[in-house]
mmCIF file of C-alpha atoms in Angstrom:
data_model
loop_
_atom_site.group_PDB
_atom_site.id
_atom_site.type_symbol
_atom_site.label_atom_id
_atom_site.label_comp_id
_atom_site.label_asym_id
_atom_site.label_seq_id
_atom_site.Cartn_x
_atom_site.Cartn_y
_atom_site.Cartn_z
ATOM 1 C CA TYR A 1 -1.335 42.300 68.519
ATOM 2 C CA LEU A 2 -1.984 43.933 71.864
ATOM 3 C CA HIS A 3 -4.873 45.823 70.246
ATOM 4 C CA ALA A 4 -8.141 44.578 68.761
ATOM 5 C CA VAL A 5 -8.787 44.307 65.041
ATOM 6 C CA THR A 6 -12.159 45.060 63.493
ATOM 7 C CA GLU A 7 -14.018 42.702 61.171
ATOM 8 C CA THR A 8 -16.662 44.034 58.796
ATOM 9 C CA THR A 9 -19.721 42.103 57.646
ATOM 10 C CA LEU A 10 -22.690 43.099 55.470
ATOM 11 C CA ARG A 11 -26.218 41.754 55.713
ATOM 12 C CA VAL A 12 -29.754 42.793 54.860
ATOM 13 C CA ASP A 13 -31.274 45.156 57.423
ATOM 14 C CA THR A 14 -34.365 43.343 58.753
ATOM 15 C CA SER A 15 -35.058 45.666 61.688
ATOM 16 C CA ARG A 16 -38.528 47.221 61.981
ATOM 17 C CA GLY A 17 -40.116 50.011 63.951
ATOM 18 C CA GLU A 18 -36.864 51.744 64.857
ATOM 19 C CA LYS A 19 -36.346 55.481 65.232
ATOM 20 C CA LEU A 20 -33.706 57.562 63.502
ATOM 21 C CA ARG A 21 -31.843 60.096 65.610
ATOM 22 C CA ILE A 22 -30.371 63.142 63.875
ATOM 23 C CA ASN A 23 -27.781 65.297 65.655
ATOM 24 C CA PHE A 24 -27.219 68.704 64.062
ATOM 25 C CA ASP A 25 -25.278 71.887 64.740
ATOM 26 C CA ILE A 26 -25.486 74.554 62.010
ATOM 27 C CA THR A 27 -24.430 78.209 62.009
ATOM 28 C CA PHE A 28 -26.152 80.855 59.886
ATOM 29 C CA PRO A 29 -23.930 83.962 60.103
ATOM 30 C CA ALA A 30 -26.434 86.254 58.319
ATOM 31 C CA LEU A 31 -29.860 84.922 59.368
ATOM 32 C CA GLN A 32 -31.354 85.901 62.732
ATOM 33 C CA CYS A 33 -32.736 83.303 65.125
ATOM 34 C CA SER A 34 -36.229 84.809 65.318
ATOM 35 C CA ILE A 35 -37.103 83.824 61.747
ATOM 36 C CA ILE A 36 -35.569 80.326 61.440
ATOM 37 C CA SER A 37 -37.847 77.298 61.734
ATOM 38 C CA VAL A 38 -37.111 73.565 61.573
ATOM 39 C CA ASP A 39 -39.455 71.180 59.738
ATOM 40 C CA VAL A 40 -39.384 67.404 59.356
ATOM 41 C CA MET A 41 -41.506 65.296 57.003
ATOM 42 C CA ASP A 42 -41.278 61.730 55.699
ATOM 43 C CA ILE A 43 -42.750 59.617 52.906
ATOM 44 C CA SER A 44 -45.317 58.107 55.274
ATOM 45 C CA GLY A 45 -47.041 61.502 55.324
ATOM 46 C CA GLN A 46 -46.095 62.374 58.893
ATOM 47 C CA GLU A 47 -45.002 65.966 59.448
ATOM 48 C CA HIS A 48 -43.395 67.837 62.312
ATOM 49 C CA LEU A 49 -43.589 71.526 61.428
ATOM 50 C CA ASP A 50 -41.735 74.245 63.300
ATOM 51 C CA VAL A 51 -40.046 71.710 65.604
ATOM 52 C CA LYS A 52 -39.140 73.209 68.988
ATOM 53 C CA HIS A 53 -38.518 70.188 71.234
ATOM 54 C CA ASP A 54 -34.767 69.627 71.867
ATOM 55 C CA VAL A 55 -33.877 72.545 69.581
ATOM 56 C CA PHE A 56 -31.623 75.365 70.847
ATOM 57 C CA LYS A 57 -30.692 78.686 69.283
ATOM 58 C CA GLN A 58 -27.733 80.966 69.973
ATOM 59 C CA ARG A 59 -27.802 84.555 68.760
ATOM 60 C CA ILE A 60 -24.377 85.490 67.410
ATOM 61 C CA ASP A 61 -22.931 88.812 66.277
ATOM 62 C CA ALA A 62 -21.097 89.586 63.045
ATOM 63 C CA HIS A 63 -17.852 88.200 64.536
ATOM 64 C CA GLY A 64 -19.409 84.901 65.596
ATOM 65 C CA ASN A 65 -19.550 85.741 69.303
ATOM 66 C CA VAL A 66 -22.538 84.398 71.248
ATOM 67 C CA ILE A 67 -25.000 87.080 72.360
ATOM 68 C CA ALA A 68 -27.674 84.929 73.989
ATOM 69 C CA THR A 69 -28.820 81.307 74.159
ATOM 70 C CA LYS A 70 -32.375 80.039 74.452
ATOM 71 C CA GLN A 71 -34.294 76.835 73.981
ATOM 72 C CA ASP A 72 -37.093 77.041 71.492
ATOM 73 C CA ALA A 73 -40.364 76.506 73.299
ATOM 74 C CA VAL A 74 -43.972 76.128 72.252
ATOM 75 C CA GLY A 75 -45.955 79.310 72.700
ATOM 76 C CA GLY A 76 -44.814 82.789 73.602
ATOM 77 C CA MET A 77 -45.116 85.118 76.563
ATOM 78 C CA LYS A 78 -48.747 85.078 77.699
ATOM 79 C CA VAL A 79 -49.882 88.457 78.958
ATOM 80 C CA GLU A 80 -53.269 90.064 79.094
ATOM 81 C CA LYS A 81 -54.483 91.507 75.813
ATOM 82 C CA PRO A 82 -57.552 93.658 75.172
ATOM 83 C CA LEU A 83 -59.234 91.775 72.301
ATOM 84 C CA GLN A 84 -61.282 88.715 73.294
ATOM 85 C CA HIS A 85 -62.082 85.660 71.210
ATOM 86 C CA HIS A 86 -65.716 86.767 70.947
ATOM 87 C CA GLY A 87 -64.590 89.997 69.272
ATOM 88 C CA GLY A 88 -65.199 92.304 72.218
ATOM 89 C CA ARG A 89 -62.740 93.910 74.546
ATOM 90 C CA LEU A 90 -61.565 92.536 77.861
ATOM 91 C CA GLU A 91 -64.004 93.560 80.580
ATOM 92 C CA HIS A 92 -63.292 94.035 84.250
ATOM 93 C CA ASN A 93 -62.951 90.699 86.130
ATOM 94 C CA GLU A 94 -63.316 88.821 82.844
ATOM 95 C CA THR A 95 -60.895 85.959 82.163
ATOM 96 C CA TYR A 96 -58.723 86.728 79.179
ATOM 97 C CA CYS A 97 -59.160 84.551 76.085
ATOM 98 C CA GLY A 98 -57.430 86.105 73.083
ATOM 99 C CA SER A 99 -58.947 86.202 69.621
ATOM 100 C CA CYS A 100 -57.624 83.868 66.913
ATOM 101 C CA TYR A 101 -58.883 86.260 64.208
ATOM 102 C CA GLY A 102 -61.085 83.697 62.500
ATOM 103 C CA ALA A 103 -58.558 80.838 62.592
ATOM 104 C CA GLN A 104 -59.970 79.089 65.679
ATOM 105 C CA GLU A 105 -60.985 75.455 65.324
ATOM 106 C CA SER A 106 -63.709 75.732 67.959
ATOM 107 C CA PRO A 107 -65.619 78.616 69.575
ATOM 108 C CA GLU A 108 -63.833 78.012 72.862
ATOM 109 C CA GLN A 109 -60.282 78.183 71.444
ATOM 110 C CA CYS A 110 -58.093 80.983 72.803
ATOM 111 C CA CYS A 111 -55.002 82.549 71.228
ATOM 112 C CA ASN A 112 -53.244 84.318 74.091
ATOM 113 C CA SER A 113 -49.934 85.003 72.342
ATOM 114 C CA CYS A 114 -48.587 85.925 68.930
ATOM 115 C CA GLU A 115 -47.272 82.385 68.579
ATOM 116 C CA ASP A 116 -50.775 80.988 69.271
ATOM 117 C CA VAL A 117 -52.255 83.139 66.485
ATOM 118 C CA ARG A 118 -49.517 82.179 64.006
ATOM 119 C CA GLU A 119 -49.996 78.492 64.863
ATOM 120 C CA ALA A 120 -53.768 78.777 64.334
ATOM 121 C CA TYR A 121 -53.141 80.467 60.984
ATOM 122 C CA ARG A 122 -50.669 77.737 60.018
ATOM 123 C CA LYS A 123 -53.237 75.000 60.673
ATOM 124 C CA LYS A 124 -55.714 76.840 58.470
ATOM 125 C CA GLY A 125 -53.133 77.246 55.720
ATOM 126 C CA TRP A 126 -53.121 81.008 56.070
ATOM 127 C CA GLY A 127 -50.263 83.483 56.142
ATOM 128 C CA VAL A 128 -49.921 86.435 58.529
ATOM 129 C CA SER A 129 -49.496 89.446 56.256
ATOM 130 C CA ASN A 130 -49.175 92.180 58.884
ATOM 131 C CA PRO A 131 -48.306 91.149 62.456
ATOM 132 C CA ASP A 132 -48.954 94.681 63.750
ATOM 133 C CA SER A 133 -52.643 94.210 62.947
ATOM 134 C CA ILE A 134 -52.755 91.411 65.549
ATOM 135 C CA ASP A 135 -53.007 92.630 69.143
ATOM 136 C CA GLN A 136 -50.903 89.799 70.544
ATOM 137 C CA CYS A 137 -48.037 90.282 68.068
ATOM 138 C CA LYS A 138 -48.092 94.068 68.402
ATOM 139 C CA SER A 139 -48.038 93.941 72.212
ATOM 140 C CA GLU A 140 -45.174 91.438 72.231
ATOM 141 C CA GLY A 141 -43.185 93.507 69.747
ATOM 142 C CA PHE A 142 -42.909 90.734 67.161
ATOM 143 C CA LEU A 143 -41.668 92.971 64.346
ATOM 144 C CA GLN A 144 -39.510 95.006 66.697
ATOM 145 C CA THR A 145 -37.738 91.816 67.838
ATOM 146 C CA ILE A 146 -36.889 90.990 64.225
ATOM 147 C CA LYS A 147 -35.594 94.534 63.664
ATOM 148 C CA ASP A 148 -33.506 94.375 66.853
ATOM 149 C CA GLU A 149 -31.798 91.209 65.584
ATOM 150 C CA GLU A 150 -31.018 92.708 62.176
ATOM 151 C CA GLY A 151 -27.401 92.008 61.240
ATOM 152 C CA GLU A 152 -27.110 89.084 63.655
ATOM 153 C CA GLY A 153 -26.583 85.407 62.911
ATOM 154 C CA CYS A 154 -27.800 82.220 64.540
ATOM 155 C CA ASN A 155 -26.284 78.969 65.684
ATOM 156 C CA ILE A 156 -29.016 76.337 65.835
ATOM 157 C CA TYR A 157 -28.370 72.876 67.261
ATOM 158 C CA GLY A 158 -30.236 69.968 68.789
ATOM 159 C CA ILE A 159 -31.697 66.515 68.192
ATOM 160 C CA LEU A 160 -34.467 65.202 65.948
ATOM 161 C CA GLU A 161 -36.126 61.825 66.648
ATOM 162 C CA ILE A 162 -37.946 60.656 63.522
ATOM 163 C CA ASN A 163 -39.347 57.527 61.914
ATOM 164 C CA LYS A 164 -36.796 55.308 60.209
ATOM 165 C CA VAL A 165 -38.142 55.948 56.722
ATOM 166 C CA ALA A 166 -37.031 58.227 53.909
ATOM 167 C CA GLY A 167 -37.864 61.901 54.224
ATOM 168 C CA ASN A 168 -36.351 65.329 54.665
ATOM 169 C CA PHE A 169 -35.695 67.976 57.287
ATOM 170 C CA HIS A 170 -34.910 71.582 56.543
ATOM 171 C CA PHE A 171 -34.066 74.960 58.013
ATOM 172 C CA ALA A 172 -35.918 77.878 56.440
ATOM 173 C CA PRO A 173 -37.202 81.361 57.309
ATOM 174 C CA GLY A 174 -40.841 81.751 58.282
ATOM 175 C CA LYS A 175 -43.541 79.480 59.696
ATOM 176 C CA SER A 176 -44.484 76.628 57.382
ATOM 177 C CA PHE A 177 -47.967 75.422 56.474
ATOM 178 C CA GLN A 178 -49.768 73.416 53.801
ATOM 179 C CA GLN A 179 -51.590 75.309 51.069
ATOM 180 C CA SER A 180 -53.284 73.313 48.286
ATOM 181 C CA ASN A 181 -51.147 70.298 49.293
ATOM 182 C CA VAL A 182 -47.984 72.345 48.791
ATOM 183 C CA HIS A 183 -45.475 72.988 51.576
ATOM 184 C CA VAL A 184 -44.930 76.754 51.842
ATOM 185 C CA HIS A 185 -43.419 79.176 54.342
ATOM 186 C CA ASP A 186 -45.016 82.410 55.489
ATOM 187 C CA LEU A 187 -42.403 85.062 54.668
ATOM 188 C CA LEU A 188 -44.696 88.113 54.561
ATOM 189 C CA PRO A 189 -44.335 89.100 58.246
ATOM 190 C CA PHE A 190 -40.595 89.633 57.847
ATOM 191 C CA GLN A 191 -41.071 92.268 55.131
ATOM 192 C CA LYS A 192 -37.873 91.204 53.347
ATOM 193 C CA ASP A 193 -37.209 90.434 49.696
ATOM 194 C CA SER A 194 -34.184 88.231 50.253
ATOM 195 C CA PHE A 195 -32.656 85.957 52.884
ATOM 196 C CA ASN A 196 -28.982 85.054 53.137
ATOM 197 C CA LEU A 197 -28.828 81.306 53.743
ATOM 198 C CA SER A 198 -25.021 81.102 53.917
ATOM 199 C CA HIS A 199 -24.188 78.466 56.514
ATOM 200 C CA LYS A 200 -21.602 76.198 58.075
ATOM 201 C CA ILE A 201 -22.430 72.652 59.171
ATOM 202 C CA ASN A 202 -20.492 72.220 62.403
ATOM 203 C CA LYS A 203 -21.864 68.718 62.971
ATOM 204 C CA LEU A 204 -24.341 66.387 61.340
ATOM 205 C CA SER A 205 -24.650 62.751 62.340
ATOM 206 C CA PHE A 206 -27.242 59.993 62.495
ATOM 207 C CA GLY A 207 -27.290 58.012 65.729
ATOM 208 C CA GLU A 208 -24.620 57.445 68.372
ATOM 209 C CA PRO A 209 -20.916 57.965 67.609
ATOM 210 C CA PHE A 210 -18.677 54.897 67.355
ATOM 211 C CA PRO A 211 -14.911 54.361 66.839
ATOM 212 C CA GLY A 212 -13.724 55.317 63.356
ATOM 213 C CA VAL A 213 -16.947 56.968 62.200
ATOM 214 C CA ILE A 214 -16.538 59.734 59.596
ATOM 215 C CA ASN A 215 -19.310 62.294 59.068
ATOM 216 C CA PRO A 216 -18.587 63.820 55.635
ATOM 217 C CA LEU A 217 -20.533 67.061 56.214
ATOM 218 C CA ASP A 218 -18.776 68.112 59.426
ATOM 219 C CA GLY A 219 -17.179 71.495 58.748
ATOM 220 C CA ALA A 220 -18.839 71.963 55.327
ATOM 221 C CA GLN A 221 -19.627 75.567 54.327
ATOM 222 C CA TRP A 222 -21.753 77.247 51.688
ATOM 223 C CA ILE A 223 -21.696 80.948 50.801
ATOM 224 C CA GLN A 224 -24.736 82.433 49.078
ATOM 225 C CA HIS A 225 -23.782 84.951 46.381
ATOM 226 C CA SER A 226 -27.255 85.775 45.011
ATOM 227 C CA SER A 227 -30.343 87.417 46.527
ATOM 228 C CA TYR A 228 -31.772 84.066 47.522
ATOM 229 C CA GLY A 229 -30.577 80.483 47.549
ATOM 230 C CA MET A 230 -31.609 76.915 48.187
ATOM 231 C CA ALA A 231 -29.034 74.415 49.440
ATOM 232 C CA GLN A 232 -29.880 70.740 48.999
ATOM 233 C CA TYR A 233 -28.029 67.783 50.520
ATOM 234 C CA PHE A 234 -28.988 64.278 49.380
ATOM 235 C CA VAL A 235 -27.987 61.820 52.076
ATOM 236 C CA LYS A 236 -27.823 58.015 51.904
ATOM 237 C CA VAL A 237 -27.952 56.621 55.446
ATOM 238 C CA VAL A 238 -26.361 53.209 56.088
ATOM 239 C CA PRO A 239 -27.463 51.409 59.302
ATOM 240 C CA THR A 240 -24.397 50.391 61.292
ATOM 241 C CA VAL A 241 -23.790 48.182 64.327
ATOM 242 C CA TYR A 242 -20.526 48.364 66.283
ATOM 243 C CA SER A 243 -19.758 45.490 68.670
ATOM 244 C CA HIS A 244 -17.006 46.083 71.253
ATOM 245 C CA LEU A 245 -14.829 43.411 72.849
ATOM 246 C CA ASN A 246 -16.683 43.965 76.113
ATOM 247 C CA GLU A 247 -19.919 42.987 74.279
ATOM 248 C CA GLN A 248 -21.200 46.559 74.292
ATOM 249 C CA ILE A 249 -23.262 47.134 71.131
ATOM 250 C CA ILE A 250 -23.760 50.552 69.518
ATOM 251 C CA LEU A 251 -26.647 50.967 67.078
ATOM 252 C CA SER A 252 -25.744 53.834 64.782
ATOM 253 C CA ASN A 253 -25.501 54.956 61.155
ATOM 254 C CA GLN A 254 -23.014 56.124 58.557
ATOM 255 C CA PHE A 255 -23.906 58.208 55.542
ATOM 256 C CA SER A 256 -22.729 59.430 52.161
ATOM 257 C CA VAL A 257 -23.869 62.697 50.616
ATOM 258 C CA THR A 258 -24.145 64.626 47.357
ATOM 259 C CA GLU A 259 -24.823 68.360 47.184
ATOM 260 C CA HIS A 260 -26.817 70.649 44.935
ATOM 261 C CA TYR A 261 -27.379 74.406 45.117
ATOM 262 C CA ARG A 262 -29.978 76.608 43.453
ATOM 263 C CA SER A 263 -29.472 80.342 43.094
ATOM 264 C CA GLY A 264 -31.776 83.180 42.131
ATOM 265 C CA ASP A 265 -31.330 83.195 38.361
ATOM 266 C CA SER A 266 -33.642 85.435 36.363
ATOM 267 C CA GLY A 267 -36.414 83.734 34.429
ATOM 268 C CA ARG A 268 -36.619 80.780 36.820
ATOM 269 C CA VAL A 269 -39.343 79.968 39.288
ATOM 270 C CA GLN A 270 -38.133 81.016 42.704
ATOM 271 C CA ALA A 271 -37.591 78.056 45.015
ATOM 272 C CA LEU A 272 -38.237 78.149 48.734
ATOM 273 C CA PRO A 273 -35.150 79.645 50.415
ATOM 274 C CA GLY A 274 -33.661 77.233 52.913
ATOM 275 C CA VAL A 275 -31.222 74.437 53.672
ATOM 276 C CA PHE A 276 -32.720 71.033 52.868
ATOM 277 C CA PHE A 277 -31.484 67.547 53.814
ATOM 278 C CA PHE A 278 -33.154 64.742 51.856
ATOM 279 C CA TYR A 279 -32.311 61.372 53.382
ATOM 280 C CA ASP A 280 -32.885 57.785 52.292
ATOM 281 C CA LEU A 281 -31.936 54.535 54.010
ATOM 282 C CA SER A 282 -29.818 51.716 52.636
ATOM 283 C CA PRO A 283 -31.296 48.172 52.860
ATOM 284 C CA ILE A 284 -27.850 46.848 53.821
ATOM 285 C CA LYS A 285 -26.617 46.951 57.411
ATOM 286 C CA VAL A 286 -22.890 47.123 58.200
ATOM 287 C CA THR A 287 -21.602 45.337 61.310
ATOM 288 C CA PHE A 288 -18.190 46.052 62.840
ATOM 289 C CA THR A 289 -16.968 43.451 65.338
ATOM 290 C CA GLU A 290 -13.851 43.866 67.465
ATOM 291 C CA ARG A 291 -11.708 40.791 68.129
ATOM 292 C CA HIS A 292 -8.197 39.916 69.250
ATOM 293 C CA VAL A 293 -5.691 38.281 66.910
ATOM 294 C CA SER A 294 -4.753 34.807 68.160
ATOM 295 C CA PHE A 295 -1.453 34.376 70.016
ATOM 296 C CA LEU A 296 -0.570 31.570 67.594
ATOM 297 C CA HIS A 297 -0.722 34.061 64.716
ATOM 298 C CA PHE A 298 1.431 36.441 66.736
ATOM 299 C CA LEU A 299 4.189 33.825 67.284
ATOM 300 C CA THR A 300 4.175 32.903 63.583
ATOM 301 C CA ASN A 301 4.874 36.456 62.525
ATOM 302 C CA VAL A 302 7.512 37.016 65.207
ATOM 303 C CA CYS A 303 9.300 33.900 64.025
ATOM 304 C CA ALA A 304 9.240 35.110 60.425
ATOM 305 C CA ILE A 305 10.669 38.478 61.450
ATOM 306 C CA VAL A 306 13.556 37.339 63.665
ATOM 307 C CA GLY A 307 14.506 34.269 61.600
ATOM 308 C CA GLY A 308 15.088 32.182 64.724
ATOM 309 C CA CYS A 309 13.262 29.379 66.502
ATOM 310 C CA VAL A 310 10.332 29.644 68.877
ATOM 311 C CA HIS A 311 8.898 26.761 70.908
ATOM 312 C CA CYS A 312 5.340 27.297 72.094
ATOM 313 C CA PHE A 313 2.366 25.462 73.557
ATOM 314 C CA TRP A 314 0.471 22.382 72.352
ATOM 315 C CA ASN A 315 3.659 20.673 71.135
ATOM 316 C CA HIS A 316 3.865 22.967 68.102
ATOM 317 C CA ARG A 317 7.376 23.856 66.934
ATOM 318 C CA PHE A 318 8.167 26.695 64.574
ATOM 319 C CA VAL A 319 11.476 26.644 62.717
ATOM 320 C CA CYS A 320 12.421 29.797 60.770
ATOM 321 C CA LEU A 321 15.413 29.615 58.459
ATOM 322 C CA PRO A 322 16.728 32.167 55.969
ATOM 323 C CA TRP A 323 16.796 31.312 52.281
ATOM 324 C CA PRO A 324 20.193 30.500 50.794
ATOM 325 C CA GLU A 325 22.415 33.456 49.988
ATOM 326 C CA GLY A 326 21.584 35.112 46.694
ATOM 327 C CA ASN A 327 17.990 33.880 46.664
ATOM 328 C CA HIS A 328 16.143 37.072 47.556
ATOM 329 C CA GLN A 329 13.560 39.453 46.219
ATOM 330 C CA GLU A 330 14.279 42.728 44.490
ATOM 331 C CA GLU A 331 15.482 45.779 46.410
ATOM 332 C CA GLY A 332 17.183 43.626 49.041
ATOM 333 C CA THR A 333 14.032 42.336 50.715
ATOM 334 C CA ARG A 334 14.954 39.257 52.733
ATOM 335 C CA GLN A 335 13.012 36.059 52.096
ATOM 336 C CA ILE A 336 12.267 33.651 54.942
ATOM 337 C CA HIS A 337 11.731 29.887 54.776
ATOM 338 C CA LEU A 338 9.101 28.895 57.368
ATOM 339 C CA SER A 339 8.483 25.234 58.215
ATOM 340 C CA PHE A 340 5.859 24.016 60.653
ATOM 341 C CA GLN A 341 6.096 20.728 62.570
ATOM 342 C CA SER A 342 3.397 19.370 64.850
ATOM 343 C CA SER A 343 2.581 16.189 66.736
ATOM 344 C CA LEU A 344 -1.088 16.666 65.823
ATOM 345 C CA PRO A 345 -2.528 14.758 62.842
ATOM 346 C CA ILE A 346 -2.700 16.992 59.809
ATOM 347 C CA ALA A 347 -3.885 16.517 56.254
ATOM 348 C CA ALA A 348 -0.627 17.463 54.554
ATOM 349 C CA GLU A 349 3.018 16.772 55.241
ATOM 350 C CA PRO A 350 5.420 19.531 56.273
ATOM 351 C CA PRO A 351 7.072 21.733 55.374
ATOM 352 C CA PHE A 352 4.570 24.478 54.574
ATOM 353 C CA GLU A 353 5.905 27.535 52.809
#
């Protein structure tokens, strides 16, 4: 009775225009950081492809030790390159403006890095078949970077702020783009036939943490045994409000999940390799409210336990008497006769049992 108890209530969620915050921390022990991308899309049609804001990657070795940490950032290293956007070569005292190789949206657009060219290709719905044929990618050593990270893993973690509507986010190799209204990933530059998507979910939560919250996917692992695999998690998000005694209110979420895995069976259409989280939102909101148990309730239970008499405030008098000998429950459990007497007007006469 010195601690608060928590009451739970359910009501229809009438909130509008809110954002959904996703906190994730996932380790891929056999997939290098240079080829992993994060995409988010929802049923409203809004897409965030190759998300880099608030996303961090840690290169790890075969034993799980961290090699290097970096924050994903838009664009790559911008250095002077010989091929200009007009197709000619960089002249003396001429400002560099790299070619987009036909993917530019306007004549003035410049692609000064390999990332700029890949982004321009993505918007066009094209795939980069040979990065070494692109000056920017060749000069930056795009393929060499992938080869240098061969045998490494990646720990990717961060935050996603999305619309509070149903959708999905996923981790997959290659840069994604839309082709004939189909979401695809450009895997040709990596020159690999298979990708090991084995992973461990260190943390996955929706919103701020609150007392007693349980995230069912924390610590979950999946080992890929075939040449390719597709892991799917179907998540039902339940809006949750936690109200502390000090009137602090936490707006958060709980979730339940079911899992499904697809492997590379012969004779089947190959699915996009990746780890997918499909989420939907419950129309019911759960509210947890902390409160203290009344002191009157406390005295009642103490009286029942000790079998004596307690006089308290407001002219209430509690009298606790044991039942007659031999009148008891099974297994020796003692029964208590509790009578309540009060000077206040009440609807029924004592004693109450």
